Structure formats: structure tokens, C-alpha cells
Amino acid sequence: MKIFLKILSWCAMIVFVSLAVCLVGIRAFGYTPYSVISGSMEPVYRTGSLVFVKNVPYQSIKAGDAISFVLDKDLTVATHRVI
């Protein structure tokens, strides 16, 4: 039983560290993770999904692209599709 618990704890540690490295490492490439908090983008992005956002020049944005932007002075971030 002790061996099983030891193996289980090591597996949990490996999963936790891997996820942490992925989330921190992704920022090194200029991406910022955000959680989708409403159903306005369903079925493409479901509520609770994690989206990764990267700054791009506004000239490169075209109709059909999904963009995230700061919505208000409280720095609320919204994601919508460009029409």
C-alpha cells in the first residue's frame, strides 16, 4: 500500500509540475491564458474553456477572427468574433 501511495503521489506531482510549466512557459512565447466565462462564443469556445491570447497588430485582424480585448476600466477581458 505504501508503494502504491508513493507512486500515486509522484504521478500527481509530475502532472502538477507539467501543467505549471506549460502555463508559465506559454507566457514566454507571448501568450496569455484566459478563461471563458459566458456562453456567447459557444459552441466554438464553451464556458470554462481556456483560451490563449497573443497580441497582434490590429491591421492583421479580419472578419471571422476571434479577438480578446479589454472591455472596461476594471480590465475585464472579453472575447468576441469580428464581424
Coordinates of N, CA, C and O in Angstrom, one line a residue:
M1 N 0.8 -1.2 0.0 CA 0.0 0.0 0.0 C 0.9 1.3 0.0 O 0.5 2.2 -0.7
K2 N 2.0 1.2 0.8 CA 2.9 2.4 0.8 C 3.5 2.7 -0.6 O 3.6 3.8 -1.0
I3 N 3.8 1.6 -1.3 CA 4.4 1.8 -2.6 C 3.4 2.4 -3.6 O 3.7 3.3 -4.3
F4 N 2.2 1.9 -3.5 CA 1.1 2.5 -4.3 C 0.9 4.0 -4.1 O 0.8 4.8 -5.0
L5 N 0.8 4.4 -2.8 CA 0.7 5.8 -2.5 C 1.9 6.6 -2.9 O 1.7 7.7 -3.3
K6 N 3.0 6.1 -2.8 CA 4.2 6.8 -3.2 C 4.2 7.0 -4.7 O 4.5 8.1 -5.2
I7 N 3.8 6.0 -5.5 CA 3.8 6.1 -6.9 C 2.7 7.1 -7.3 O 2.9 7.9 -8.2
L8 N 1.5 7.0 -6.6 CA 0.4 7.9 -6.9 C 0.8 9.4 -6.6 O 0.5 10.3 -7.4
S9 N 1.5 9.6 -5.5 CA 1.9 11.0 -5.2 C 3.0 11.5 -6.2 O 2.9 12.6 -6.6
W10 N 3.9 10.6 -6.7 CA 4.8 11.0 -7.7 C 4.1 11.4 -9.0 O 4.5 12.3 -9.7
C11 N 3.2 10.6 -9.4 CA 2.4 10.8 -10.6 C 1.7 12.2 -10.5 O 1.7 13.0 -11.5
A12 N 1.0 12.4 -9.4 CA 0.3 13.7 -9.2 C 1.3 14.8 -9.2 O 1.0 15.9 -9.8
M13 N 2.5 14.7 -8.7 CA 3.5 15.7 -8.7 C 3.9 16.0 -10.1 O 4.1 17.2 -10.5
I14 N 4.2 15.0 -10.9 CA 4.6 15.1 -12.3 C 3.5 15.9 -13.1 O 3.8 16.8 -13.9
V15 N 2.3 15.5 -12.9 CA 1.2 16.1 -13.6 C 1.1 17.6 -13.2 O 1.0 18.5 -14.1
F16 N 1.2 17.9 -11.9 CA 1.1 19.3 -11.5 C 2.2 20.1 -12.0 O 2.0 21.2 -12.5
V17 N 3.4 19.6 -11.9 CA 4.6 20.4 -12.4 C 4.5 20.6 -13.9 O 4.8 21.6 -14.4
S18 N 4.1 19.6 -14.6 CA 4.0 19.7 -16.1 C 3.0 20.8 -16.5 O 3.2 21.6 -17.4
L19 N 1.8 20.8 -15.8 CA 0.8 21.8 -16.1 C 1.4 23.2 -15.7 O 1.1 24.2 -16.5
A20 N 2.1 23.3 -14.6 CA 2.6 24.6 -14.2 C 3.6 25.1 -15.2 O 3.6 26.3 -15.6
V21 N 4.5 24.2 -15.7 CA 5.5 24.6 -16.7 C 4.8 25.0 -18.0 O 5.2 26.0 -18.6
C22 N 3.8 24.3 -18.4 CA 3.0 24.7 -19.6 C 2.4 26.0 -19.5 O 2.5 26.9 -20.4
L23 N 1.8 26.3 -18.4 CA 1.1 27.6 -18.2 C 2.1 28.8 -18.1 O 1.9 29.8 -18.6
V24 N 3.2 28.5 -17.4 CA 4.2 29.6 -17.3 C 5.0 29.7 -18.6 O 5.3 30.8 -19.0
G25 N 5.3 28.5 -19.1 CA 6.1 28.5 -20.4 C 5.4 29.2 -21.5 O 6.1 29.8 -22.4
I26 N 4.1 29.0 -21.6 CA 3.3 29.6 -22.7 C 3.5 31.1 -22.7 O 3.5 31.8 -23.7
R27 N 3.6 31.7 -21.5 CA 3.8 33.2 -21.4 C 5.1 33.6 -22.0 O 5.2 34.7 -22.5
A28 N 6.1 32.8 -22.0 CA 7.4 33.1 -22.6 C 7.3 33.3 -24.1 O 8.1 34.0 -24.7
F29 N 6.3 32.7 -24.7 CA 6.1 32.9 -26.1 C 5.1 34.0 -26.5 O 4.6 34.1 -27.6
G30 N 4.7 34.8 -25.5 CA 3.8 35.9 -25.7 C 2.3 35.6 -25.6 O 1.5 36.5 -25.9
Y31 N 1.9 34.5 -25.1 CA 0.5 34.1 -24.9 C 0.1 34.3 -23.5 O 0.8 34.1 -22.6
T32 N -1.2 34.7 -23.3 CA -1.8 34.9 -22.0 C -3.0 34.1 -22.0 O -3.9 34.2 -22.8
P33 N -3.2 33.2 -20.9 CA -4.4 32.4 -20.8 C -5.5 33.1 -20.2 O -5.3 33.9 -19.2
Y34 N -6.7 32.9 -20.7 CA -7.9 33.5 -20.1 C -9.0 32.4 -20.1 O -9.0 31.5 -21.0
S35 N -9.9 32.5 -19.1 CA -11.0 31.5 -19.0 C -12.2 32.2 -19.6 O -12.5 33.3 -19.4
V36 N -13.0 31.4 -20.4 CA -14.2 31.8 -21.0 C -15.3 31.8 -19.9 O -15.5 30.7 -19.3
I37 N -15.9 32.9 -19.6 CA -16.9 33.0 -18.5 C -18.3 33.1 -18.9 O -19.2 33.1 -18.1
S38 N -18.6 33.1 -20.2 CA -20.0 33.2 -20.7 C -20.2 32.3 -21.9 O -19.2 31.9 -22.5
G39 N -21.4 32.1 -22.3 CA -21.7 31.2 -23.4 C -21.8 31.9 -24.8 O -22.3 31.3 -25.7
S40 N -21.4 33.2 -24.8 CA -21.5 34.0 -26.1 C -20.7 33.4 -27.2 O -21.1 33.7 -28.4
M41 N -19.7 32.6 -27.0 CA -18.9 32.1 -28.1 C -19.1 30.6 -28.4 O -18.4 30.0 -29.1
E42 N -20.1 30.0 -27.7 CA -20.4 28.6 -27.9 C -21.0 28.4 -29.3 O -21.6 29.3 -29.8
P43 N -20.8 27.3 -30.0 CA -20.2 26.1 -29.5 C -18.7 26.0 -29.7 O -18.0 25.1 -29.3
V44 N -18.1 27.1 -30.3 CA -16.6 27.0 -30.6 C -15.8 27.1 -29.3 O -14.9 26.3 -29.0
Y45 N -16.1 28.0 -28.4 CA -15.5 28.1 -27.1 C -16.5 28.0 -26.0 O -17.3 28.8 -25.8
R46 N -16.5 26.8 -25.3 CA -17.5 26.6 -24.3 C -17.2 27.3 -23.0 O -16.0 27.6 -22.7
T47 N -18.2 27.6 -22.2 CA -18.0 28.3 -20.9 C -17.0 27.4 -20.1 O -17.2 26.2 -20.0
G48 N -16.0 28.1 -19.5 CA -15.0 27.4 -18.7 C -13.8 27.0 -19.5 O -12.8 26.5 -18.9
S49 N -13.8 27.1 -20.8 CA -12.7 26.8 -21.7 C -11.5 27.7 -21.4 O -11.7 28.9 -20.9
L50 N -10.3 27.3 -21.7 CA -9.1 28.1 -21.5 C -8.7 28.5 -22.9 O -8.5 27.7 -23.8
V51 N -8.6 29.9 -23.1 CA -8.1 30.4 -24.4 C -6.8 31.0 -24.2 O -6.5 31.6 -23.2
F52 N -5.9 30.9 -25.2 CA -4.6 31.6 -25.2 C -4.6 32.7 -26.2 O -4.9 32.5 -27.3
V53 N -4.3 33.9 -25.7 CA -4.3 35.1 -26.5 C -2.9 35.7 -26.7 O -2.1 35.7 -25.8
K54 N -2.7 36.2 -27.9 CA -1.4 36.8 -28.2 C -1.7 38.1 -28.9 O -2.6 38.3 -29.7
N55 N -0.9 39.1 -28.5 CA -1.1 40.5 -29.1 C -0.6 40.4 -30.6 O 0.4 39.8 -30.9
V56 N -1.4 41.0 -31.4 CA -1.1 41.1 -32.8 C -1.4 42.5 -33.3 O -2.2 43.2 -32.7
P57 N -0.8 42.9 -34.4 CA -1.1 44.3 -34.9 C -2.6 44.3 -35.4 O -3.1 43.3 -35.9
Y58 N -3.3 45.4 -35.1 CA -4.7 45.5 -35.4 C -4.9 45.3 -36.9 O -6.0 44.9 -37.4
Q59 N -3.9 45.7 -37.7 CA -4.1 45.6 -39.2 C -4.2 44.1 -39.7 O -4.8 43.8 -40.7
S60 N -3.8 43.2 -38.8 CA -3.8 41.8 -39.2 C -5.2 41.1 -38.9 O -5.5 40.0 -39.3
I61 N -6.1 41.8 -38.2 CA -7.3 41.3 -37.7 C -8.3 41.4 -38.9 O -8.4 42.4 -39.5
K62 N -9.1 40.3 -39.2 CA -10.1 40.3 -40.3 C -11.4 39.7 -39.8 O -11.4 39.1 -38.7
A63 N -12.4 39.9 -40.6 CA -13.7 39.3 -40.2 C -13.6 37.8 -40.0 O -13.0 37.1 -40.8
G64 N -14.3 37.4 -39.0 CA -14.3 35.9 -38.7 C -13.3 35.6 -37.6 O -13.3 34.5 -37.0
D65 N -12.3 36.5 -37.3 CA -11.3 36.2 -36.3 C -11.9 36.4 -34.9 O -12.8 37.2 -34.7
A66 N -11.5 35.5 -33.9 CA -11.9 35.7 -32.5 C -10.8 36.6 -31.9 O -9.6 36.4 -32.1
I67 N -11.3 37.7 -31.2 CA -10.3 38.6 -30.6 C -10.7 38.7 -29.1 O -11.9 38.6 -28.7
S68 N -9.7 39.0 -28.3 CA -10.0 39.3 -26.9 C -9.5 40.8 -26.7 O -8.5 41.2 -27.2
F69 N -10.3 41.5 -25.9 CA -9.9 42.9 -25.7 C -10.4 43.3 -24.3 O -11.2 42.7 -23.7
V70 N -9.8 44.4 -23.8 CA -10.1 45.0 -22.5 C -11.4 45.7 -22.7 O -11.5 46.6 -23.5
L71 N -12.4 45.4 -21.9 CA -13.8 45.9 -22.0 C -14.0 47.1 -21.2 O -14.8 48.0 -21.7
D72 N -13.4 47.3 -20.1 CA -13.8 48.4 -19.2 C -12.6 48.8 -18.3 O -11.5 48.2 -18.4
K73 N -12.8 49.8 -17.5 CA -11.7 50.3 -16.6 C -11.3 49.3 -15.6 O -10.2 49.5 -15.0
D74 N -12.1 48.3 -15.3 CA -11.8 47.3 -14.4 C -10.9 46.2 -15.0 O -10.6 45.2 -14.4
L75 N -10.5 46.4 -16.3 CA -9.7 45.5 -17.0 C -10.3 44.1 -17.3 O -9.7 43.1 -17.4
T76 N -11.7 44.1 -17.4 CA -12.4 42.9 -17.8 C -12.1 42.6 -19.2 O -12.1 43.5 -20.1
V77 N -11.7 41.4 -19.5 CA -11.3 40.9 -20.9 C -12.5 40.2 -21.5 O -13.1 39.3 -20.9
A78 N -12.9 40.6 -22.7 CA -14.0 40.0 -23.4 C -13.4 39.3 -24.7 O -12.5 39.9 -25.3
T79 N -14.0 38.2 -25.1 CA -13.6 37.6 -26.4 C -14.9 37.5 -27.3 O -15.9 37.0 -26.8
H80 N -14.7 38.0 -28.5 CA -15.8 38.0 -29.4 C -15.3 37.8 -30.8 O -14.1 38.0 -31.1
R81 N -16.1 37.4 -31.7 CA -15.8 37.2 -33.1 C -16.0 38.5 -33.9 O -17.0 39.2 -33.7
V82 N -15.0 38.9 -34.8 CA -15.1 40.1 -35.6 C -16.1 39.9 -36.7 O -16.0 38.8 -37.4
I83 N -17.0 40.8 -36.9 CA -18.0 40.7 -38.0 C -17.6 41.7 -39.1 O -17.3 42.8 -38.8

